[in-house]
Amino acid sequence: MVLLRFALIWAFKFVFCVARRTGDEDELLPMPDLPGKNGDIVDDPVSDVNPVTEEMFSSWALCILLFLLISALWSSYYLTQRRITAVHETVLSIFYGMVVGLIIRLSPGHYIQDAVTFDSSYFFNVLLPPIILNSGYELNQVNFFNNMFSILTFAIPGTFISAVVLGIIIFIWTALGLEGINISFVDALSVGATLSATDPVTILSIFNAYKVDPKLYTIIFGESLLNDAISIVMFETCQKFHGSPARISSLFEGIGLFLMTFMVSLLIGLFIGILVALILKHSHIRRYPQIESCIILLIAYETYFFSNGCHMSGIVSLLFCGITLKHYAYYNMSRRTQITIKFIFQLLARLSENFIFIYLGLELFTEVELVYKPVLIIVTAISICVARWCSVFPLSRFINWLYRMKTVRSMRGSIGNSISIPDEIPYNYQAMTFWAGLRGAVGVALAMGIQGEFKFTLLATVLVVVVLTVIIFGGTTAGMLEVLNIKTGCIDENDNSDDEFDIEAPRPSAPVAGFDSMLQPYSDDESHAHASMALKTPAVSATLLSDLQPPPTPSPINASASRVSLDTQQLKETFGNIFFNSDSQWFQNFDEQVLKPVFLDSNLRPLKENGNQSQTIFDPSSDQ
Amino acid sequence: MVLLRFALIWAFKFVFCVARRTGDEDELLPMPDLPGKNGDIVDDPVSDVNPVTEEMFSSWALCILLFLLISALWSSYYLTQRRITAVHETVLSIFYGMVVGLIIRLSPGHYIQDAVTFDSSYFFNVLLPPIILNSGYELNQVNFFNNMFSILTFAIPGTFISAVVLGIIIFIWTALGLEGINISFVDALSVGATLSATDPVTILSIFNAYKVDPKLYTIIFGESLLNDAISIVMFETCQKFHGSPARISSLFEGIGLFLMTFMVSLLIGLFIGILVALILKHSHIRRYPQIESCIILLIAYETYFFSNGCHMSGIVSLLFCGITLKHYAYYNMSRRTQITIKFIFQLLARLSENFIFIYLGLELFTEVELVYKPVLIIVTAISICVARWCSVFPLSRFINWLYRMKTVRSMRGSIGNSISIPDEIPYNYQAMTFWAGLRGAVGVALAMGIQGEFKFTLLATVLVVVVLTVIIFGGTTAGMLEVLNIKTGCIDENDNSDDEFDIEAPRPSAPVAGFDSMLQPYSDDESHAHASMALKTPAVSATLLSDLQPPPTPSPINASASRVSLDTQQLKETFGNIFFNSDSQWFQNFDEQVLKPVFLDSNLRPLKENGNQSQTIFDPSSDQ
């Protein structure tokens, strides 16, 4: 706590210093906080400011923002170190942002205030892509595909139901005219879409810390990822109908537009991911790992901007580009690029996440034009719970029903009735999914795009509701895990397969090396020690290893099949869970037999030949 | 070449597409090219543009820039792959920038044109820091300290002489009034300072490719790095006297200001670097490598902005922060952070470098207000050669003279006369140092800050001269290396010590693993294979290794002493080269005996105890 206090005192000092400066030299802070204040220097009235002075001011503003980031990260370290679960990193980020925002608001001069307002273009172009890309790249693909049906059900109809319910409630409330607000149904639906994007950051970092059952983790992760994409597409579809009278035909047009956008974006992402894999396969660029990693990073970003530029959804493209990159291109990369790309994605994503929450906090005080309507905020806050309820519970029932039908049919009545069949998504998982519906920065960024007379009222509402959900739901998640009796401390073998330099060899004794450092802080360092031991004398160890018979391990096909979470595996053994895995099964076979041979480099020892070497080892002899 | 042509065609297509769009919807492109268009959305007249539309335009602009970057990198790969040395990556980047800049200039609408103009604040806050940080971090410290005297001589008096000579020539030329330009001496000196910053990018990447003698490499690298810092400080000092009459007292004031700024900035950098080392030592943050790497990256940037905010030189601080980080903090980091930080610094630096050159090319055509005075440009281009000549050759003579004096005195006349003593810097090295004086983006960015009536004339002059030097000197460096008979293909043992996952164990047979991939493309992949072999089964190899006696290797003190370049070592053996190494020698001893025990973590097995383990291995038992 001493450190926290120290950090806060410093933040105060910095900001006051800047604020005083700004107050004194009133004309000198054109737009100092963000890295890319740019081109319009020519027609900007303040462009005559000496760049050196200007640079100094932007330096201070950046200094403050970086300092806030460092504080947030340090607090995060402190919290995990002391195992404090009541307060979460994101909540602290918002809090720091709010404190500094308040100081900026109270201090004289409005330049900093103008400068730190949340800018949606900045958010969408700089902060969001790394998070989405990293999510796609880090996705546990086997778990994801195994739970595909549940995820898609929650994501697509779920978001739709949530947005519509929320839209209707808000429309009815505003139509009552109690607060002098009157918005069209399309606008209400826009707000609904905005507030249907659940946040993939906070809840998942808590889940990670507790090692929640991978199945639940995957469902909530997948849902919140696709959620974002879908509510963005929905919002944009709604905005296209802004101002025009609502018709039934628009509904179908909207749905058509939505599906088209989603599918095309998905295809762009897949296409570029595969393209990268093929480029890597057919060029020798892996000999120059520095260039290789730059190019992969750039192409991933290019996907995002290209898709956005084509009026498609960059977020969907990027997500699927990330997934494809990991699934195919990864195996064609040089070892160094594999490591670089992974670490860079993680680092950028982490910085972006923290930055976003700091910004959300700042925004509450520094956005001057916001109009706060307390009753509307309360109504909205309650109605997002209602909307979430309406989407999670009925859809869970539907999934469970379908699962039961399928299982019964597959067993052909060998047991009899369906009473003994456990639910695909038991009640406590449903409740947790409901609880995990906290809203994030995507909603706020979307809300910046709301048009019309009541723009700032709606924006303020969305902002406050988002912050409230993060604080309330985020702060109580750890408690809810206990209350709902959710299985924690699960060892997801696959989850750590990429940690510590991507050691992907199947571990016969999983608990030896790969625990998350949060629960077993020393094992992490031990594995470091091992890794660096192994690294230090590569020639020696390689020579030694080549004399050894590798330990008998399952072949990769079996290995990837064994990558199912423990829970699912138990179920499968008992009930022959055909429906929920059959879809992914045929794809896995097709993938192994057709796609991988086409996309992966045969010069890299292929996955199937050597069961014990599920690693991309470059074979120099085959290439020369 | 097919690929190049393909790339160009695509670049054309993209730009035309955007240009047409911009022409049509004239009001819709407020400032789309850079990530951080920000805060002033409130008082901006175009702020009512729908963020979704706005986002689309910024997406296209970013798409083009990323595409240019990808093309530049791909060309670079292509050139190295085909071993084409006539054209260099940076020249191609400038060329691509020029082509796209020309298209933008010719196409209708001025929004893109406004948007892509070079912005100095953007340059200083986003593009420059990664390059400097990486330079400091990658610096071969032993070579650097061994050649400290030469580097400092070239950097400090050298830059000063160059700036003054250039300033005087430009002042005299403009005072003649042939072109209707009339600038004060202080402004002429500013331009001189601007054009004295040599570029550390192009020449060094060529040197790297050819494996030029590490001594020459280190001198030119060190000079160009410090050069930048010093010309920035000089320029800012000059700007403080802008408008005031030139007095003799201002000269001394200026020099005092310069030295003060330099020293304080240096101390800030050192202080923060050491602070990071101590924080890492006294906290357990290395257990959470993700947070650790974020924090180190952020603190490095914070150094830069803090120093700039305090009216000091961020570039000097950042450079020395990078050096200190590598010298102390590096050994307290977790293994994963060591790798992450290194790769991220490299990647960011590479992207920034390419981006800067693309921008320089763009700038030539898209900066509308530039006033080109051909004769002034030619005069300036000639006079930078004169200025460089005046600084390099006399100072080299001075260094050689001093070296000879010292050597003779240390031998106390045992041989007799000084004829048999070779030069510290022989003539071909002097000529190469002269040739390496091509100017870079720092100059252009500084020139953006020139004030007064003839701002745009001077800016245009600087811009064209910089591009000319990069094309002429950069394009002929490879040839000059041959003409001057410079030793190439040197294996600098230290140079690769960090490559391939920072394998730092001393290599008894250096040529086995660590060549640069450019000359020996396959060895790189082989070492990858070894490394990943070693990585895959850490438990096994660690067990095996623990049973082995490590190979006998020199203790780290000797090891670091052996990190001298081959050339210097030979000299030392022959002549007892005391002067040029005595300074670094006492520091090395002091460092090993006092500083390192204080700053490095004793829980990480210290460097001295185990000579064979010059690696930071975490010892779990000592911490529990």
mmCIF file of N, CA and C in Angstrom, chain A residues 31 33-40 43 50 55-56 58-60 63 66 77 81 114 117 119 122 125-126 284 287 290 302 308-309 311 336 339-340 343-344 346 451 503 517 522 524-525 536 544 548 615 618 624, chain B residues 31 33-40 43 50 55-56 58-60 63 66 77 81 114 119 125-126 284 287 290 302 308-309 311 336 339-340 343-344 346 369 451 501 505 517 522 524-525 536 544 548 615 618 624:
data_model
loop_
_atom_site.group_PDB
_atom_site.id
_atom_site.type_symbol
_atom_site.label_atom_id
_atom_site.label_comp_id
_atom_site.label_asym_id
_atom_site.label_seq_id
_atom_site.Cartn_x
_atom_site.Cartn_y
_atom_site.Cartn_z
ATOM 1 N N MET A 31 -2.543 19.586 -28.559
ATOM 2 C CA MET A 31 -3.144 18.242 -28.433
ATOM 3 C C MET A 31 -2.044 17.287 -28.025
ATOM 4 N N ASP A 33 -1.482 14.749 -25.792
ATOM 5 C CA ASP A 33 -1.326 13.501 -25.059
ATOM 6 C C ASP A 33 -1.025 12.280 -25.904
ATOM 7 N N LEU A 34 -1.394 12.342 -27.166
ATOM 8 C CA LEU A 34 -1.263 11.082 -27.886
ATOM 9 C C LEU A 34 -0.103 11.121 -28.855
ATOM 10 N N PRO A 35 0.474 9.960 -29.064
ATOM 11 C CA PRO A 35 1.648 9.911 -29.915
ATOM 12 C C PRO A 35 1.436 10.523 -31.286
ATOM 13 N N GLY A 36 0.300 10.267 -31.848
ATOM 14 C CA GLY A 36 0.199 10.634 -33.260
ATOM 15 C C GLY A 36 -0.542 11.919 -33.548
ATOM 16 N N LYS A 37 -0.299 13.007 -32.812
ATOM 17 C CA LYS A 37 -0.934 14.228 -33.306
ATOM 18 C C LYS A 37 -0.224 14.565 -34.596
ATOM 19 N N ASN A 38 -1.023 14.837 -35.603
ATOM 20 C CA ASN A 38 -0.361 14.774 -36.908
ATOM 21 C C ASN A 38 -0.748 15.860 -37.864
ATOM 22 N N GLY A 39 -0.622 15.453 -39.071
ATOM 23 C CA GLY A 39 -0.636 16.240 -40.270
ATOM 24 C C GLY A 39 -1.293 17.594 -40.314
ATOM 25 N N ASP A 40 -2.355 17.813 -39.567
ATOM 26 C CA ASP A 40 -3.094 19.059 -39.797
ATOM 27 C C ASP A 40 -2.359 20.259 -39.255
ATOM 28 N N ASP A 43 -2.942 23.585 -41.380
ATOM 29 C CA ASP A 43 -4.073 24.507 -41.284
ATOM 30 C C ASP A 43 -4.541 24.717 -39.842
ATOM 31 N N ASN A 50 6.325 26.727 -31.436
ATOM 32 C CA ASN A 50 7.621 26.113 -31.667
ATOM 33 C C ASN A 50 7.555 24.619 -31.372
ATOM 34 N N GLU A 55 6.722 19.904 -28.208
ATOM 35 C CA GLU A 55 7.200 18.583 -27.870
ATOM 36 C C GLU A 55 7.285 18.424 -26.363
ATOM 37 N N MET A 56 7.683 19.520 -25.683
ATOM 38 C CA MET A 56 7.808 19.437 -24.239
ATOM 39 C C MET A 56 6.455 19.154 -23.594
ATOM 40 N N SER A 58 3.806 17.788 -25.043
ATOM 41 C CA SER A 58 3.334 16.439 -25.323
ATOM 42 C C SER A 58 4.117 15.439 -24.502
ATOM 43 N N SER A 59 5.380 15.752 -24.225
ATOM 44 C CA SER A 59 6.169 14.874 -23.375
ATOM 45 C C SER A 59 5.545 14.737 -22.000
ATOM 46 N N TRP A 60 5.137 15.859 -21.434
ATOM 47 C CA TRP A 60 4.551 15.773 -20.093
ATOM 48 C C TRP A 60 3.269 14.973 -20.100
ATOM 49 N N CYS A 63 4.076 11.471 -20.442
ATOM 50 C CA CYS A 63 4.699 11.066 -19.190
ATOM 51 C C CYS A 63 3.623 10.668 -18.174
ATOM 52 N N LEU A 66 1.940 7.381 -19.264
ATOM 53 C CA LEU A 66 2.821 6.232 -19.022
ATOM 54 C C LEU A 66 2.906 5.948 -17.534
ATOM 55 N N TYR A 77 0.837 -6.217 -10.098
ATOM 56 C CA TYR A 77 1.868 -7.093 -9.525
ATOM 57 C C TYR A 77 1.684 -7.215 -8.031
ATOM 58 N N GLN A 81 0.878 -10.563 -6.078
ATOM 59 C CA GLN A 81 1.913 -10.973 -5.139
ATOM 60 C C GLN A 81 1.316 -11.222 -3.752
ATOM 61 N N ASP A 114 -9.231 18.750 -22.943
ATOM 62 C CA ASP A 114 -9.580 18.432 -24.332
ATOM 63 C C ASP A 114 -8.728 17.283 -24.852
ATOM 64 N N THR A 117 -9.642 13.430 -23.854
ATOM 65 C CA THR A 117 -10.934 12.794 -24.087
ATOM 66 C C THR A 117 -10.762 11.567 -24.969
ATOM 67 N N ASP A 119 -11.005 9.063 -27.681
ATOM 68 C CA ASP A 119 -11.252 9.231 -29.106
ATOM 69 C C ASP A 119 -11.494 7.867 -29.736
ATOM 70 N N TYR A 122 -8.934 6.578 -32.327
ATOM 71 C CA TYR A 122 -7.717 6.132 -31.664
ATOM 72 C C TYR A 122 -7.934 4.760 -31.039
ATOM 73 N N ASN A 125 -8.212 2.117 -33.848
ATOM 74 C CA ASN A 125 -7.031 1.878 -34.676
ATOM 75 C C ASN A 125 -5.794 1.459 -33.904
ATOM 76 N N VAL A 126 -5.720 1.834 -32.643
ATOM 77 C CA VAL A 126 -4.492 1.540 -31.906
ATOM 78 C C VAL A 126 -4.721 0.563 -30.763
ATOM 79 N N HIS A 284 12.041 -17.935 -48.284
ATOM 80 C CA HIS A 284 13.081 -18.291 -47.318
ATOM 81 C C HIS A 284 13.163 -17.248 -46.235
ATOM 82 N N ARG A 287 14.779 -17.306 -42.722
ATOM 83 C CA ARG A 287 16.201 -17.146 -42.436
ATOM 84 C C ARG A 287 16.517 -15.778 -41.858
ATOM 85 N N GLN A 290 14.188 -11.319 -38.064
ATOM 86 C CA GLN A 290 13.780 -9.949 -37.724
ATOM 87 C C GLN A 290 12.782 -9.418 -38.736
ATOM 88 N N GLU A 302 -2.548 -5.031 -41.129
ATOM 89 C CA GLU A 302 -3.076 -4.713 -42.454
ATOM 90 C C GLU A 302 -4.462 -5.356 -42.640
ATOM 91 N N ASN A 308 -11.612 -3.025 -42.378
ATOM 92 C CA ASN A 308 -12.355 -1.815 -42.021
ATOM 93 C C ASN A 308 -12.540 -0.904 -43.219
ATOM 94 N N GLY A 309 -11.474 -0.779 -44.011
ATOM 95 C CA GLY A 309 -11.548 0.087 -45.174
ATOM 96 C C GLY A 309 -12.590 -0.389 -46.170
ATOM 97 N N HIS A 311 -15.403 -1.513 -45.444
ATOM 98 C CA HIS A 311 -16.699 -1.463 -44.760
ATOM 99 C C HIS A 311 -17.068 -2.792 -44.117
ATOM 100 N N ARG A 336 12.523 -18.140 -33.641
ATOM 101 C CA ARG A 336 12.630 -16.828 -33.029
ATOM 102 C C ARG A 336 11.386 -15.992 -33.279
ATOM 103 N N ILE A 339 8.511 -16.990 -31.045
ATOM 104 C CA ILE A 339 8.619 -16.406 -29.708
ATOM 105 C C ILE A 339 8.339 -14.912 -29.751
ATOM 106 N N THR A 340 8.965 -14.224 -30.697
ATOM 107 C CA THR A 340 8.792 -12.780 -30.774
ATOM 108 C C THR A 340 7.328 -12.414 -30.929
ATOM 109 N N PHE A 343 5.225 -13.032 -27.755
ATOM 110 C CA PHE A 343 5.486 -12.104 -26.659
ATOM 111 C C PHE A 343 5.009 -10.701 -26.999
ATOM 112 N N ILE A 344 5.208 -10.316 -28.253
ATOM 113 C CA ILE A 344 4.802 -8.963 -28.631
ATOM 114 C C ILE A 344 3.291 -8.828 -28.593
ATOM 115 N N GLN A 346 1.265 -10.475 -26.750
ATOM 116 C CA GLN A 346 0.858 -10.433 -25.347
ATOM 117 C C GLN A 346 1.128 -9.079 -24.718
ATOM 118 N N GLN A 451 -25.433 9.006 -33.100
ATOM 119 C CA GLN A 451 -25.732 10.308 -33.701
ATOM 120 C C GLN A 451 -26.977 10.906 -33.080
ATOM 121 N N ILE A 503 7.240 -24.310 -25.178
ATOM 122 C CA ILE A 503 7.642 -25.704 -25.105
ATOM 123 C C ILE A 503 6.410 -26.533 -25.416
ATOM 124 N N SER A 517 2.245 -18.984 -12.810
ATOM 125 C CA SER A 517 3.063 -18.502 -11.706
ATOM 126 C C SER A 517 2.233 -17.937 -10.566
ATOM 127 N N TYR A 522 6.925 -20.323 -7.501
ATOM 128 C CA TYR A 522 8.312 -20.757 -7.697
ATOM 129 C C TYR A 522 8.489 -21.661 -8.905
ATOM 130 N N ASP A 524 7.431 -21.349 -11.711
ATOM 131 C CA ASP A 524 7.689 -20.551 -12.899
ATOM 132 C C ASP A 524 9.189 -20.294 -13.055
ATOM 133 N N ASP A 525 9.779 -19.923 -11.943
ATOM 134 C CA ASP A 525 11.196 -19.620 -12.005
ATOM 135 C C ASP A 525 12.034 -20.873 -12.192
ATOM 136 N N LYS A 536 21.594 -22.611 -22.461
ATOM 137 C CA LYS A 536 22.930 -22.060 -22.413
ATOM 138 C C LYS A 536 23.931 -22.843 -23.229
ATOM 139 N N LEU A 544 23.807 -34.331 -26.708
ATOM 140 C CA LEU A 544 23.343 -35.328 -25.765
ATOM 141 C C LEU A 544 21.993 -35.884 -26.171
ATOM 142 N N LEU A 548 19.966 -39.810 -27.409
ATOM 143 C CA LEU A 548 18.928 -40.416 -26.581
ATOM 144 C C LEU A 548 17.720 -40.834 -27.396
ATOM 145 N N GLN A 615 7.200 -30.227 -32.752
ATOM 146 C CA GLN A 615 7.850 -28.928 -32.768
ATOM 147 C C GLN A 615 8.355 -28.677 -34.168
ATOM 148 N N PHE A 618 13.725 -27.049 -38.082
ATOM 149 C CA PHE A 618 14.166 -26.833 -39.446
ATOM 150 C C PHE A 618 15.206 -27.887 -39.802
ATOM 151 N N GLN A 624 18.789 -27.582 -48.784
ATOM 152 C CA GLN A 624 19.977 -27.136 -49.487
ATOM 153 C C GLN A 624 20.132 -27.768 -50.862
ATOM 154 N N MET B 31 -7.862 13.922 -40.382
ATOM 155 C CA MET B 31 -6.409 13.702 -40.134
ATOM 156 C C MET B 31 -6.212 12.216 -39.970
ATOM 157 N N ASP B 33 -4.100 9.725 -41.054
ATOM 158 C CA ASP B 33 -3.042 8.732 -41.259
ATOM 159 C C ASP B 33 -2.408 8.204 -40.002
ATOM 160 N N LEU B 34 -2.511 8.941 -38.930
ATOM 161 C CA LEU B 34 -1.721 8.499 -37.799
ATOM 162 C C LEU B 34 -2.604 7.936 -36.711
ATOM 163 N N PRO B 35 -2.038 6.998 -35.970
ATOM 164 C CA PRO B 35 -2.839 6.338 -34.955
ATOM 165 C C PRO B 35 -3.482 7.312 -33.973
ATOM 166 N N GLY B 36 -2.758 8.278 -33.568
ATOM 167 C CA GLY B 36 -3.273 9.054 -32.443
ATOM 168 C C GLY B 36 -3.893 10.383 -32.802
ATOM 169 N N LYS B 37 -4.785 10.461 -33.770
ATOM 170 C CA LYS B 37 -5.467 11.754 -33.886
ATOM 171 C C LYS B 37 -6.395 11.839 -32.685
ATOM 172 N N ASN B 38 -6.296 12.952 -32.042
ATOM 173 C CA ASN B 38 -6.854 12.863 -30.691
ATOM 174 C C ASN B 38 -7.646 14.058 -30.257
ATOM 175 N N GLY B 39 -7.628 14.170 -28.978
ATOM 176 C CA GLY B 39 -8.434 14.972 -28.113
ATOM 177 C C GLY B 39 -9.177 16.177 -28.671
ATOM 178 N N ASP B 40 -8.618 16.892 -29.616
ATOM 179 C CA ASP B 40 -9.244 18.157 -29.977
ATOM 180 C C ASP B 40 -10.525 17.961 -30.761
ATOM 181 N N ASP B 43 -13.254 20.836 -30.154
ATOM 182 C CA ASP B 43 -13.354 22.127 -30.830
ATOM 183 C C ASP B 43 -12.984 22.045 -32.318
ATOM 184 N N ASN B 50 -19.206 11.305 -38.668
ATOM 185 C CA ASN B 50 -19.519 10.036 -38.023
ATOM 186 C C ASN B 50 -18.239 9.230 -37.800
ATOM 187 N N GLU B 55 -13.426 6.465 -39.236
ATOM 188 C CA GLU B 55 -12.582 5.311 -38.993
ATOM 189 C C GLU B 55 -12.221 4.633 -40.309
ATOM 190 N N MET B 56 -13.192 4.624 -41.226
ATOM 191 C CA MET B 56 -12.919 3.972 -42.493
ATOM 192 C C MET B 56 -11.789 4.671 -43.245
ATOM 193 N N SER B 58 -9.434 6.620 -41.942
ATOM 194 C CA SER B 58 -8.137 6.419 -41.293
ATOM 195 C C SER B 58 -7.653 5.007 -41.558
ATOM 196 N N SER B 59 -8.585 4.073 -41.682
ATOM 197 C CA SER B 59 -8.182 2.706 -41.994
ATOM 198 C C SER B 59 -7.448 2.637 -43.321
ATOM 199 N N TRP B 60 -7.986 3.328 -44.330
ATOM 200 C CA TRP B 60 -7.323 3.270 -45.633
ATOM 201 C C TRP B 60 -5.953 3.904 -45.583
ATOM 202 N N CYS B 63 -3.701 1.661 -43.869
ATOM 203 C CA CYS B 63 -3.508 0.521 -44.758
ATOM 204 C C CYS B 63 -2.377 0.815 -45.745
ATOM 205 N N LEU B 66 1.004 0.927 -43.886
ATOM 206 C CA LEU B 66 1.451 -0.423 -43.538
ATOM 207 C C LEU B 66 1.913 -1.161 -44.777
ATOM 208 N N TYR B 77 14.209 -8.118 -47.622
ATOM 209 C CA TYR B 77 14.410 -9.566 -47.631
ATOM 210 C C TYR B 77 14.912 -10.020 -48.989
ATOM 211 N N GLN B 81 18.409 -11.708 -49.723
ATOM 212 C CA GLN B 81 18.314 -13.067 -50.251
ATOM 213 C C GLN B 81 19.112 -13.208 -51.540
ATOM 214 N N ASP B 114 -2.328 16.787 -46.649
ATOM 215 C CA ASP B 114 -2.154 17.395 -45.334
ATOM 216 C C ASP B 114 -1.837 16.330 -44.301
ATOM 217 N N ASP B 119 5.450 15.115 -39.242
ATOM 218 C CA ASP B 119 5.198 15.899 -38.044
ATOM 219 C C ASP B 119 6.303 15.645 -37.032
ATOM 220 N N ASN B 125 8.214 11.683 -30.623
ATOM 221 C CA ASN B 125 7.560 10.921 -29.558
ATOM 222 C C ASN B 125 7.331 9.455 -29.882
ATOM 223 N N VAL B 126 7.233 9.141 -31.160
ATOM 224 C CA VAL B 126 6.901 7.761 -31.500
ATOM 225 C C VAL B 126 8.023 7.047 -32.239
ATOM 226 N N HIS B 284 9.742 -9.083 -6.395
ATOM 227 C CA HIS B 284 9.604 -10.422 -6.964
ATOM 228 C C HIS B 284 8.925 -10.367 -8.325
ATOM 229 N N ARG B 287 8.736 -12.936 -11.190
ATOM 230 C CA ARG B 287 7.839 -14.094 -11.235
ATOM 231 C C ARG B 287 6.687 -13.887 -12.206
ATOM 232 N N GLN B 290 5.202 -11.207 -17.706
ATOM 233 C CA GLN B 290 4.401 -10.331 -18.577
ATOM 234 C C GLN B 290 4.369 -8.917 -18.033
ATOM 235 N N GLU B 302 9.248 6.289 -20.334
ATOM 236 C CA GLU B 302 9.039 7.343 -19.337
ATOM 237 C C GLU B 302 10.307 8.192 -19.191
ATOM 238 N N ASN B 308 12.624 14.919 -21.621
ATOM 239 C CA ASN B 308 12.156 15.974 -22.525
ATOM 240 C C ASN B 308 11.305 16.988 -21.792
ATOM 241 N N GLY B 309 10.449 16.490 -20.913
ATOM 242 C CA GLY B 309 9.570 17.390 -20.166
ATOM 243 C C GLY B 309 10.356 18.342 -19.288
ATOM 244 N N HIS B 311 13.006 19.781 -20.045
ATOM 245 C CA HIS B 311 13.840 20.581 -20.948
ATOM 246 C C HIS B 311 15.225 19.990 -21.122
ATOM 247 N N ARG B 336 12.443 -14.822 -19.631
ATOM 248 C CA ARG B 336 11.448 -14.489 -20.632
ATOM 249 C C ARG B 336 11.443 -12.996 -20.933
ATOM 250 N N ILE B 339 14.325 -11.976 -23.177
ATOM 251 C CA ILE B 339 14.045 -12.245 -24.585
ATOM 252 C C ILE B 339 13.006 -11.281 -25.131
ATOM 253 N N THR B 340 11.922 -11.116 -24.393
ATOM 254 C CA THR B 340 10.854 -10.233 -24.866
ATOM 255 C C THR B 340 11.378 -8.837 -25.136
ATOM 256 N N PHE B 343 13.708 -8.603 -28.222
ATOM 257 C CA PHE B 343 13.021 -8.749 -29.504
ATOM 258 C C PHE B 343 12.110 -7.562 -29.776
ATOM 259 N N ILE B 344 11.449 -7.089 -28.733
ATOM 260 C CA ILE B 344 10.535 -5.971 -28.948
ATOM 261 C C ILE B 344 11.294 -4.715 -29.318
ATOM 262 N N GLN B 346 14.127 -4.544 -30.816
ATOM 263 C CA GLN B 346 14.601 -4.706 -32.199
ATOM 264 C C GLN B 346 13.489 -4.482 -33.209
ATOM 265 N N GLU B 369 4.274 23.644 -48.652
ATOM 266 C CA GLU B 369 4.809 25.000 -48.518
ATOM 267 C C GLU B 369 6.315 25.089 -48.710
ATOM 268 N N GLN B 451 12.698 28.504 -36.918
ATOM 269 C CA GLN B 451 11.726 29.599 -36.899
ATOM 270 C C GLN B 451 12.101 30.662 -37.913
ATOM 271 N N PHE B 501 18.061 -16.355 -28.796
ATOM 272 C CA PHE B 501 17.625 -16.509 -27.409
ATOM 273 C C PHE B 501 18.703 -16.164 -26.405
ATOM 274 N N ALA B 505 26.403 -18.316 -22.972
ATOM 275 C CA ALA B 505 27.534 -19.142 -22.558
ATOM 276 C C ALA B 505 28.680 -18.910 -23.528
ATOM 277 N N SER B 517 22.930 -14.298 -40.153
ATOM 278 C CA SER B 517 22.281 -15.097 -41.177
ATOM 279 C C SER B 517 22.536 -14.591 -42.580
ATOM 280 N N TYR B 522 22.364 -20.666 -43.664
ATOM 281 C CA TYR B 522 21.877 -21.909 -43.072
ATOM 282 C C TYR B 522 22.251 -22.072 -41.621
ATOM 283 N N ASP B 524 22.067 -20.081 -39.340
ATOM 284 C CA ASP B 524 21.047 -19.489 -38.496
ATOM 285 C C ASP B 524 19.960 -20.508 -38.164
ATOM 286 N N ASP B 525 19.544 -21.187 -39.190
ATOM 287 C CA ASP B 525 18.476 -22.146 -38.978
ATOM 288 C C ASP B 525 18.959 -23.354 -38.197
ATOM 289 N N LYS B 536 12.841 -28.139 -26.228
ATOM 290 C CA LYS B 536 11.644 -28.948 -26.198
ATOM 291 C C LYS B 536 11.523 -29.802 -24.959
ATOM 292 N N LEU B 544 20.032 -34.103 -17.534
ATOM 293 C CA LEU B 544 21.273 -34.565 -18.134
ATOM 294 C C LEU B 544 22.419 -33.617 -17.836
ATOM 295 N N LEU B 548 26.474 -33.425 -15.661
ATOM 296 C CA LEU B 548 27.706 -33.187 -16.415
ATOM 297 C C LEU B 548 28.556 -32.118 -15.754
ATOM 298 N N GLN B 615 25.109 -16.734 -16.798
ATOM 299 C CA GLN B 615 23.697 -16.622 -17.138
ATOM 300 C C GLN B 615 22.932 -16.402 -15.834
ATOM 301 N N PHE B 618 17.805 -18.492 -11.807
ATOM 302 C CA PHE B 618 17.131 -18.238 -10.550
ATOM 303 C C PHE B 618 17.316 -19.441 -9.632
ATOM 304 N N GLN B 624 13.286 -18.785 -0.781
ATOM 305 C CA GLN B 624 12.087 -19.265 -0.104
ATOM 306 C C GLN B 624 12.206 -19.170 1.411
#
